[in-house]
Amino acid sequence: MKTCFPAWLAGLILLLAGPALAQVAPGLPEDPGGAVVEELVVQAKEPGPAWWVVRDGDSTVYILGMPSGRIPPQSGWDRRYLDRRLVGAKSLILADSVRISVGVASFGDALRLYRSLRSDVALETRLQEPLRSEFIAARQKVGQPERRYASWSPFVASLMLVGDSAPKGWVDPREEVIRAARKAKVKRVEAPAQDASGVAGKLLGSMDPALETACLSAAVRTVQRAQPAATAEGWARGDVAAALSGPRDFEGCLLLLNGGAQIWRTIVSDHTDLIANALKTPGHSVALVDVNAMVAEEGVVRRLESRGLTVTGPGGS
């Protein structure tokens, strides 16, 4: 699931609390995005990233599968089909940009929660082996000193570590697409914001030390296994399998923060609605959807097909 990481992280830091010391971690929530339809994992015939096309009568939506992470600034991904499809488009549907709406009752509550996420005892001295050594290796891999995470709880440290794992200077290709759409004077349509207020209340009662440790351990595994260059290169050449090759260990924690598997399904349903609504009027639109959300068993392709719509994949079928 693609999220606007800095935006919802800022909100959640104000909403979530709890120290973390325990090392026995419970299982994280199911990851519905982890199960994909193998026949949809193909090599694109067109040059550049993978596109899907959905048609209904005289209306068409071209869906560009987007990477879950950033890409090198000079990746040179082939934009010819994007530029061509933006010409005369009714709208650019930003279906993969999930906005999480959160709120805080008062400044005092926010301050107390913020303080509860801090500690006077350095994080690495609070962790037990082997997690302590694994965390040190992971933060060294992303080039961060001990002091960056020292005063935070393992939960916050896990979010920071994953955020720090993106290579410096890499960019979000969505921004390039948005600029191109603005230049082509294409109207922008976004997915509705998801209200996380109710989720926060549940988390305050369940964010125990073991769960925080589970998130930190998952973040460490994600950093250890990640090969962002190979994933980004695969996306740029339309290799869906390579684009999906990044580890999903941390997805369970992100799903937990965003309300679990059900909110993932709700978001995918909203994406599908946006695309289906665009098909109600003649003409064509361009949509951006996370490539994983496209090919998941409960993803956008299968949901569109269940509505009787014809979807052509990047492999030509």
Tab-separated table of N, CA and C in Angstrom, residues 154-293:
chain	number	residue	atom	x	y	z
A	154	PRO	N	11.025	2.267	20.241
A	154	PRO	CA	11.248	1.374	19.100
A	154	PRO	C	10.217	1.562	17.996
A	155	PHE	N	8.991	1.886	18.356
A	155	PHE	CA	7.948	2.094	17.350
A	155	PHE	C	8.311	3.259	16.426
A	156	VAL	N	8.636	4.399	16.998
A	156	VAL	CA	9.003	5.558	16.187
A	156	VAL	C	10.302	5.293	15.437
A	157	ALA	N	11.252	4.629	16.089
A	157	ALA	CA	12.518	4.307	15.437
A	157	ALA	C	12.289	3.447	14.198
A	158	SER	N	11.304	2.542	14.256
A	158	SER	CA	11.024	1.695	13.096
A	158	SER	C	10.551	2.534	11.914
A	159	LEU	N	9.688	3.509	12.173
A	159	LEU	CA	9.208	4.392	11.113
A	159	LEU	C	10.347	5.224	10.534
A	160	MET	N	11.200	5.736	11.423
A	160	MET	CA	12.323	6.558	10.975
A	160	MET	C	13.305	5.744	10.153
A	161	LEU	N	13.579	4.510	10.607
A	161	LEU	CA	14.558	3.670	9.918
A	161	LEU	C	14.115	3.366	8.495
A	162	VAL	N	12.847	3.008	8.314
A	162	VAL	CA	12.340	2.728	6.968
A	162	VAL	C	12.386	3.995	6.113
A	163	GLY	N	12.020	5.127	6.710
A	163	GLY	CA	12.101	6.388	5.973
A	163	GLY	C	13.522	6.734	5.572
A	164	ASP	N	14.489	6.429	6.444
A	164	ASP	CA	15.891	6.735	6.164
A	164	ASP	C	16.491	5.805	5.120
A	165	SER	N	15.816	4.681	4.828
A	165	SER	CA	16.394	3.693	3.930
A	165	SER	C	16.334	4.114	2.467
A	166	ALA	N	15.506	5.107	2.145
A	166	ALA	CA	15.453	5.600	0.767
A	166	ALA	C	16.774	6.298	0.440
A	167	PRO	N	17.456	5.904	-0.635
A	167	PRO	CA	18.737	6.547	-0.972
A	167	PRO	C	18.578	8.071	-1.100
A	168	LYS	N	19.551	8.785	-0.631
A	168	LYS	CA	19.502	10.246	-0.662
A	168	LYS	C	19.438	10.759	-2.097
A	169	GLY	N	18.586	11.746	-2.282
A	169	GLY	CA	18.466	12.352	-3.595
A	169	GLY	C	17.495	11.658	-4.519
A	170	TRP	N	16.993	10.472	-4.141
A	170	TRP	CA	16.026	9.791	-4.991
A	170	TRP	C	14.696	10.540	-4.962
A	171	VAL	N	13.919	10.370	-6.017
A	171	VAL	CA	12.708	11.177	-6.187
A	171	VAL	C	11.481	10.289	-6.365
A	172	ASP	N	10.328	10.881	-6.134
A	172	ASP	CA	9.057	10.189	-6.330
A	172	ASP	C	8.587	10.477	-7.760
A	173	PRO	N	8.477	9.468	-8.613
A	173	PRO	CA	8.068	9.739	-10.001
A	173	PRO	C	6.662	10.318	-10.115
A	174	ARG	N	5.847	10.179	-9.069
A	174	ARG	CA	4.507	10.777	-9.092
A	174	ARG	C	4.587	12.287	-9.280
A	175	GLU	N	5.598	12.888	-8.660
A	175	GLU	CA	5.751	14.337	-8.779
A	175	GLU	C	6.019	14.736	-10.221
A	176	GLU	N	6.790	13.931	-10.933
A	176	GLU	CA	7.071	14.208	-12.332
A	176	GLU	C	5.801	14.074	-13.175
A	177	VAL	N	4.994	13.040	-12.860
A	177	VAL	CA	3.737	12.853	-13.582
A	177	VAL	C	2.786	14.023	-13.326
A	178	ILE	N	2.719	14.466	-12.077
A	178	ILE	CA	1.829	15.580	-11.727
A	178	ILE	C	2.252	16.855	-12.455
A	179	ARG	N	3.554	17.089	-12.527
A	179	ARG	CA	4.036	18.271	-13.260
A	179	ARG	C	3.670	18.182	-14.738
A	180	ALA	N	3.820	16.989	-15.308
A	180	ALA	CA	3.482	16.809	-16.723
A	180	ALA	C	1.992	17.021	-16.955
A	181	ALA	N	1.159	16.556	-16.022
A	181	ALA	CA	-0.288	16.743	-16.152
A	181	ALA	C	-0.669	18.204	-16.017
A	182	ARG	N	0.005	18.905	-15.124
A	182	ARG	CA	-0.265	20.333	-14.944
A	182	ARG	C	0.090	21.099	-16.216
A	183	LYS	N	1.208	20.725	-16.822
A	183	LYS	CA	1.621	21.371	-18.059
A	183	LYS	C	0.618	21.099	-19.185
A	184	ALA	N	0.035	19.888	-19.174
A	184	ALA	CA	-0.949	19.527	-20.196
A	184	ALA	C	-2.352	20.015	-19.841
A	185	LYS	N	-2.467	20.717	-18.690
A	185	LYS	CA	-3.743	21.264	-18.224
A	185	LYS	C	-4.792	20.164	-18.008
A	186	VAL	N	-4.344	19.077	-17.384
A	186	VAL	CA	-5.233	17.960	-17.076
A	186	VAL	C	-5.717	18.094	-15.628
A	187	LYS	N	-7.008	17.981	-15.431
A	187	LYS	CA	-7.596	18.100	-14.097
A	187	LYS	C	-7.124	16.962	-13.200
A	188	ARG	N	-6.902	17.292	-11.938
A	188	ARG	CA	-6.409	16.325	-10.962
A	188	ARG	C	-7.549	15.825	-10.088
A	189	VAL	N	-7.659	14.500	-9.942
A	189	VAL	CA	-8.691	13.887	-9.105
A	189	VAL	C	-7.994	12.995	-8.081
A	190	GLU	N	-8.306	13.172	-6.798
A	190	GLU	CA	-7.637	12.409	-5.742
A	190	GLU	C	-8.601	11.495	-5.009
A	191	ALA	N	-8.041	10.459	-4.431
A	191	ALA	CA	-8.822	9.556	-3.599
A	191	ALA	C	-9.254	10.275	-2.330
A	192	PRO	N	-10.394	9.900	-1.751
A	192	PRO	CA	-10.837	10.543	-0.513
A	192	PRO	C	-9.905	10.213	0.644
A	193	ALA	N	-9.779	11.147	1.567
A	193	ALA	CA	-8.966	10.912	2.763
A	193	ALA	C	-9.629	9.866	3.642
A	194	GLN	N	-8.813	9.007	4.232
A	194	GLN	CA	-9.319	7.986	5.137
A	194	GLN	C	-9.180	8.495	6.575
A	195	ASP	N	-10.251	8.406	7.330
A	195	ASP	CA	-10.258	8.891	8.706
A	195	ASP	C	-9.639	7.847	9.628
A	196	ALA	N	-8.517	8.193	10.256
A	196	ALA	CA	-7.815	7.265	11.142
A	196	ALA	C	-8.093	7.547	12.612
A	197	SER	N	-9.059	8.419	12.917
A	197	SER	CA	-9.311	8.786	14.310
A	197	SER	C	-9.714	7.576	15.137
A	198	GLY	N	-10.605	6.748	14.586
A	198	GLY	CA	-11.047	5.572	15.326
A	198	GLY	C	-9.930	4.563	15.499
A	199	VAL	N	-9.057	4.462	14.501
A	199	VAL	CA	-7.933	3.541	14.562
A	199	VAL	C	-7.002	3.904	15.713
A	200	ALA	N	-6.778	5.198	15.891
A	200	ALA	CA	-5.852	5.648	16.930
A	200	ALA	C	-6.302	5.201	18.309
A	201	GLY	N	-7.615	5.285	18.559
A	201	GLY	CA	-8.123	4.875	19.858
A	201	GLY	C	-7.838	3.410	20.143
A	202	LYS	N	-8.002	2.557	19.137
A	202	LYS	CA	-7.719	1.136	19.310
A	202	LYS	C	-6.237	0.893	19.539
A	203	LEU	N	-5.404	1.648	18.814
A	203	LEU	CA	-3.969	1.449	18.932
A	203	LEU	C	-3.443	1.831	20.305
A	204	LEU	N	-4.051	2.850	20.895
A	204	LEU	CA	-3.604	3.271	22.217
A	204	LEU	C	-3.771	2.156	23.236
A	205	GLY	N	-4.728	1.274	22.979
A	205	GLY	CA	-4.935	0.162	23.899
A	205	GLY	C	-4.139	-1.077	23.525
A	206	SER	N	-3.578	-1.126	22.315
A	206	SER	CA	-2.899	-2.338	21.866
A	206	SER	C	-1.413	-2.152	21.577
A	207	MET	N	-0.920	-0.919	21.567
A	207	MET	CA	0.486	-0.676	21.244
A	207	MET	C	1.336	-0.975	22.473
A	208	ASP	N	1.578	-2.284	22.706
A	208	ASP	CA	2.357	-2.704	23.867
A	208	ASP	C	3.816	-2.905	23.466
A	209	PRO	N	4.687	-3.144	24.447
A	209	PRO	CA	6.113	-3.280	24.134
A	209	PRO	C	6.408	-4.343	23.086
A	210	ALA	N	5.732	-5.486	23.154
A	210	ALA	CA	6.003	-6.556	22.200
A	210	ALA	C	5.637	-6.134	20.785
A	211	LEU	N	4.539	-5.416	20.653
A	211	LEU	CA	4.107	-4.979	19.328
A	211	LEU	C	5.071	-3.936	18.757
A	212	GLU	N	5.533	-3.039	19.596
A	212	GLU	CA	6.526	-2.068	19.134
A	212	GLU	C	7.787	-2.767	18.641
A	213	THR	N	8.198	-3.784	19.394
A	213	THR	CA	9.392	-4.530	19.013
A	213	THR	C	9.163	-5.259	17.695
A	214	ALA	N	7.949	-5.768	17.488
A	214	ALA	CA	7.632	-6.431	16.223
A	214	ALA	C	7.811	-5.468	15.053
A	215	CYS	N	7.375	-4.220	15.232
A	215	CYS	CA	7.534	-3.222	14.171
A	215	CYS	C	9.002	-2.911	13.916
A	216	LEU	N	9.785	-2.774	14.971
A	216	LEU	CA	11.210	-2.473	14.796
A	216	LEU	C	11.919	-3.631	14.118
A	217	SER	N	11.595	-4.857	14.524
A	217	SER	CA	12.209	-6.029	13.914
A	217	SER	C	11.848	-6.118	12.432
A	218	ALA	N	10.591	-5.812	12.106
A	218	ALA	CA	10.159	-5.836	10.710
A	218	ALA	C	10.874	-4.753	9.899
A	219	ALA	N	11.077	-3.582	10.499
A	219	ALA	CA	11.786	-2.498	9.814
A	219	ALA	C	13.233	-2.899	9.539
A	220	VAL	N	13.866	-3.547	10.505
A	220	VAL	CA	15.249	-3.998	10.337
A	220	VAL	C	15.347	-5.000	9.194
A	221	ARG	N	14.412	-5.966	9.153
A	221	ARG	CA	14.435	-6.957	8.072
A	221	ARG	C	14.230	-6.293	6.714
A	222	THR	N	13.354	-5.290	6.675
A	222	THR	CA	13.095	-4.581	5.425
A	222	THR	C	14.366	-3.912	4.916
A	223	VAL	N	15.077	-3.228	5.798
A	223	VAL	CA	16.308	-2.542	5.409
A	223	VAL	C	17.381	-3.544	4.995
A	224	GLN	N	17.473	-4.655	5.716
A	224	GLN	CA	18.499	-5.646	5.405
A	224	GLN	C	18.280	-6.274	4.033
A	225	ARG	N	17.024	-6.490	3.656
A	225	ARG	CA	16.705	-7.228	2.424
A	225	ARG	C	16.491	-6.322	1.209
A	226	ALA	N	16.309	-5.038	1.442
A	226	ALA	CA	15.956	-4.136	0.345
A	226	ALA	C	17.081	-4.014	-0.680
A	227	GLN	N	16.704	-3.995	-1.961
A	227	GLN	CA	17.619	-3.720	-3.066
A	227	GLN	C	16.940	-2.662	-3.939
A	228	PRO	N	16.907	-1.422	-3.445
A	228	PRO	CA	16.113	-0.392	-4.125
A	228	PRO	C	16.515	-0.136	-5.565
A	229	ALA	N	17.805	-0.268	-5.894
A	229	ALA	CA	18.234	-0.014	-7.267
A	229	ALA	C	17.620	-1.031	-8.222
A	230	ALA	N	17.617	-2.302	-7.832
A	230	ALA	CA	17.057	-3.349	-8.691
A	230	ALA	C	15.551	-3.183	-8.826
A	231	THR	N	14.888	-2.812	-7.742
A	231	THR	CA	13.442	-2.615	-7.784
A	231	THR	C	13.077	-1.443	-8.677
A	232	ALA	N	13.795	-0.330	-8.528
A	232	ALA	CA	13.525	0.861	-9.339
A	232	ALA	C	13.804	0.604	-10.812
A	233	GLU	N	14.890	-0.098	-11.103
A	233	GLU	CA	15.230	-0.404	-12.496
A	233	GLU	C	14.164	-1.304	-13.116
A	234	GLY	N	13.695	-2.290	-12.334
A	234	GLY	CA	12.656	-3.179	-12.827
A	234	GLY	C	11.379	-2.429	-13.153
A	235	TRP	N	11.003	-1.498	-12.277
A	235	TRP	CA	9.807	-0.698	-12.544
A	235	TRP	C	9.970	0.098	-13.832
A	236	ALA	N	11.118	0.726	-14.012
A	236	ALA	CA	11.340	1.605	-15.161
A	236	ALA	C	11.288	0.853	-16.488
A	237	ARG	N	11.628	-0.434	-16.490
A	237	ARG	CA	11.621	-1.192	-17.755
A	237	ARG	C	10.374	-2.056	-17.905
A	238	GLY	N	9.390	-1.884	-17.008
A	238	GLY	CA	8.129	-2.597	-17.149
A	238	GLY	C	8.171	-4.046	-16.701
A	239	ASP	N	9.142	-4.400	-15.885
A	239	ASP	CA	9.245	-5.755	-15.345
A	239	ASP	C	8.462	-5.790	-14.035
A	240	VAL	N	7.233	-6.281	-14.086
A	240	VAL	CA	6.357	-6.218	-12.912
A	240	VAL	C	6.929	-7.027	-11.760
A	241	ALA	N	7.500	-8.196	-12.046
A	241	ALA	CA	8.075	-9.023	-10.979
A	241	ALA	C	9.191	-8.281	-10.250
A	242	ALA	N	10.065	-7.623	-11.000
A	242	ALA	CA	11.161	-6.869	-10.383
A	242	ALA	C	10.631	-5.680	-9.601
A	243	ALA	N	9.593	-5.026	-10.131
A	243	ALA	CA	8.998	-3.884	-9.436
A	243	ALA	C	8.389	-4.292	-8.108
A	244	LEU	N	7.982	-5.556	-8.006
A	244	LEU	CA	7.368	-6.076	-6.781
A	244	LEU	C	8.375	-6.745	-5.857
A	245	SER	N	9.652	-6.743	-6.227
A	245	SER	CA	10.641	-7.558	-5.523
A	245	SER	C	11.075	-7.001	-4.174
A	246	GLY	N	10.686	-5.790	-3.838
A	246	GLY	CA	11.071	-5.227	-2.547
A	246	GLY	C	10.426	-5.978	-1.394
A	247	PRO	N	11.097	-6.060	-0.249
A	247	PRO	CA	10.539	-6.779	0.905
A	247	PRO	C	9.284	-6.106	1.438
A	248	ARG	N	8.362	-6.906	1.977
A	248	ARG	CA	7.118	-6.393	2.531
A	248	ARG	C	7.019	-6.659	4.035
A	249	ASP	N	8.151	-6.914	4.686
A	249	ASP	CA	8.142	-7.224	6.114
A	249	ASP	C	7.449	-6.148	6.935
A	250	PHE	N	7.663	-4.873	6.551
A	250	PHE	CA	7.141	-3.764	7.357
A	250	PHE	C	5.686	-3.455	7.045
A	251	GLU	N	5.124	-4.061	5.994
A	251	GLU	CA	3.746	-3.767	5.628
A	251	GLU	C	2.778	-4.080	6.753
A	252	GLY	N	3.053	-5.135	7.519
A	252	GLY	CA	2.158	-5.478	8.620
A	252	GLY	C	2.028	-4.357	9.622
A	253	CYS	N	3.156	-3.697	9.927
A	253	CYS	CA	3.125	-2.574	10.864
A	253	CYS	C	2.389	-1.392	10.261
A	254	LEU	N	2.640	-1.092	8.985
A	254	LEU	CA	1.953	0.013	8.328
A	254	LEU	C	0.451	-0.242	8.264
A	255	LEU	N	0.075	-1.499	7.995
A	255	LEU	CA	-1.349	-1.836	7.953
A	255	LEU	C	-1.976	-1.667	9.320
A	256	LEU	N	-1.237	-2.062	10.348
A	256	LEU	CA	-1.736	-1.891	11.712
A	256	LEU	C	-2.006	-0.421	11.997
A	257	LEU	N	-1.068	0.438	11.631
A	257	LEU	CA	-1.210	1.866	11.889
A	257	LEU	C	-2.376	2.463	11.118
A	258	ASN	N	-2.603	1.952	9.925
A	258	ASN	CA	-3.658	2.501	9.078
A	258	ASN	C	-5.005	1.804	9.253
A	259	GLY	N	-5.116	0.925	10.241
A	259	GLY	CA	-6.402	0.280	10.486
A	259	GLY	C	-6.473	-1.153	10.044
A	260	GLY	N	-5.344	-1.740	9.612
A	260	GLY	CA	-5.319	-3.138	9.274
A	260	GLY	C	-5.758	-3.435	7.854
A	261	ALA	N	-5.989	-4.724	7.621
A	261	ALA	CA	-6.308	-5.180	6.278
A	261	ALA	C	-7.596	-4.569	5.742
A	262	GLN	N	-8.543	-4.279	6.637
A	262	GLN	CA	-9.823	-3.765	6.164
A	262	GLN	C	-9.670	-2.388	5.515
A	263	ILE	N	-8.837	-1.530	6.085
A	263	ILE	CA	-8.682	-0.213	5.470
A	263	ILE	C	-7.915	-0.330	4.151
A	264	TRP	N	-7.019	-1.328	4.031
A	264	TRP	CA	-6.371	-1.575	2.739
A	264	TRP	C	-7.423	-1.907	1.698
A	265	ARG	N	-8.349	-2.766	2.072
A	265	ARG	CA	-9.414	-3.150	1.132
A	265	ARG	C	-10.310	-1.960	0.803
A	266	THR	N	-10.559	-1.121	1.789
A	266	THR	CA	-11.377	0.069	1.550
A	266	THR	C	-10.684	1.015	0.579
A	267	ILE	N	-9.391	1.194	0.767
A	267	ILE	CA	-8.623	2.087	-0.113
A	267	ILE	C	-8.610	1.548	-1.538
A	268	VAL	N	-8.380	0.246	-1.701
A	268	VAL	CA	-8.388	-0.350	-3.043
A	268	VAL	C	-9.764	-0.213	-3.678
A	269	SER	N	-10.806	-0.368	-2.870
A	269	SER	CA	-12.171	-0.186	-3.376
A	269	SER	C	-12.390	1.256	-3.833
A	270	ASP	N	-11.866	2.218	-3.069
A	270	ASP	CA	-11.980	3.631	-3.467
A	270	ASP	C	-11.245	3.886	-4.782
A	271	HIS	N	-10.057	3.273	-4.943
A	271	HIS	CA	-9.309	3.412	-6.189
A	271	HIS	C	-10.142	2.908	-7.361
A	272	THR	N	-10.743	1.739	-7.154
A	272	THR	CA	-11.560	1.132	-8.210
A	272	THR	C	-12.741	2.029	-8.555
A	273	ASP	N	-13.362	2.614	-7.538
A	273	ASP	CA	-14.499	3.515	-7.772
A	273	ASP	C	-14.083	4.717	-8.618
A	274	LEU	N	-12.921	5.301	-8.311
A	274	LEU	CA	-12.457	6.464	-9.064
A	274	LEU	C	-12.285	6.130	-10.547
A	275	ILE	N	-11.706	4.973	-10.799
A	275	ILE	CA	-11.481	4.566	-12.190
A	275	ILE	C	-12.810	4.260	-12.874
A	276	ALA	N	-13.690	3.540	-12.177
A	276	ALA	CA	-14.990	3.201	-12.761
A	276	ALA	C	-15.818	4.459	-13.032
A	277	ASN	N	-15.742	5.430	-12.146
A	277	ASN	CA	-16.494	6.681	-12.341
A	277	ASN	C	-15.994	7.436	-13.575
A	278	ALA	N	-14.677	7.382	-13.804
A	278	ALA	CA	-14.118	8.071	-14.976
A	278	ALA	C	-14.605	7.444	-16.278
A	279	LEU	N	-15.025	6.186	-16.213
A	279	LEU	CA	-15.489	5.485	-17.406
A	279	LEU	C	-16.951	5.792	-17.749
A	280	LYS	N	-17.591	6.583	-16.921
A	280	LYS	CA	-19.008	6.879	-17.145
A	280	LYS	C	-19.226	7.968	-18.192
A	281	THR	N	-18.166	8.677	-18.536
A	281	THR	CA	-18.288	9.735	-19.542
A	281	THR	C	-17.296	9.475	-20.663
A	282	PRO	N	-17.610	9.877	-21.897
A	282	PRO	CA	-16.718	9.628	-23.030
A	282	PRO	C	-15.361	10.313	-22.859
A	283	GLY	N	-14.378	9.759	-23.519
A	283	GLY	CA	-13.035	10.321	-23.463
A	283	GLY	C	-12.083	9.398	-22.728
A	284	HIS	N	-10.923	9.939	-22.374
A	284	HIS	CA	-9.961	9.099	-21.664
A	284	HIS	C	-9.338	9.842	-20.490
A	285	SER	N	-8.887	9.060	-19.498
A	285	SER	CA	-8.198	9.587	-18.319
A	285	SER	C	-6.941	8.772	-18.083
A	286	VAL	N	-6.064	9.322	-17.248
A	286	VAL	CA	-4.859	8.614	-16.816
A	286	VAL	C	-4.949	8.443	-15.304
A	287	ALA	N	-4.646	7.246	-14.821
A	287	ALA	CA	-4.686	6.983	-13.380
A	287	ALA	C	-3.330	6.451	-12.914
A	288	LEU	N	-2.960	6.797	-11.695
A	288	LEU	CA	-1.764	6.258	-11.061
A	288	LEU	C	-2.199	5.326	-9.939
A	289	VAL	N	-1.751	4.085	-9.980
A	289	VAL	CA	-2.077	3.105	-8.940
A	289	VAL	C	-0.802	2.335	-8.610
A	290	ASP	N	-0.536	2.156	-7.344
A	290	ASP	CA	0.615	1.362	-6.923
A	290	ASP	C	0.564	0.007	-7.621
A	291	VAL	N	1.687	-0.406	-8.201
A	291	VAL	CA	1.688	-1.626	-9.000
A	291	VAL	C	1.267	-2.836	-8.176
A	292	ASN	N	1.605	-2.855	-6.892
A	292	ASN	CA	1.198	-3.967	-6.047
A	292	ASN	C	-0.313	-4.006	-5.869
A	293	ALA	N	-0.927	-2.837	-5.709
A	293	ALA	CA	-2.384	-2.782	-5.569
A	293	ALA	C	-3.076	-3.185	-6.863
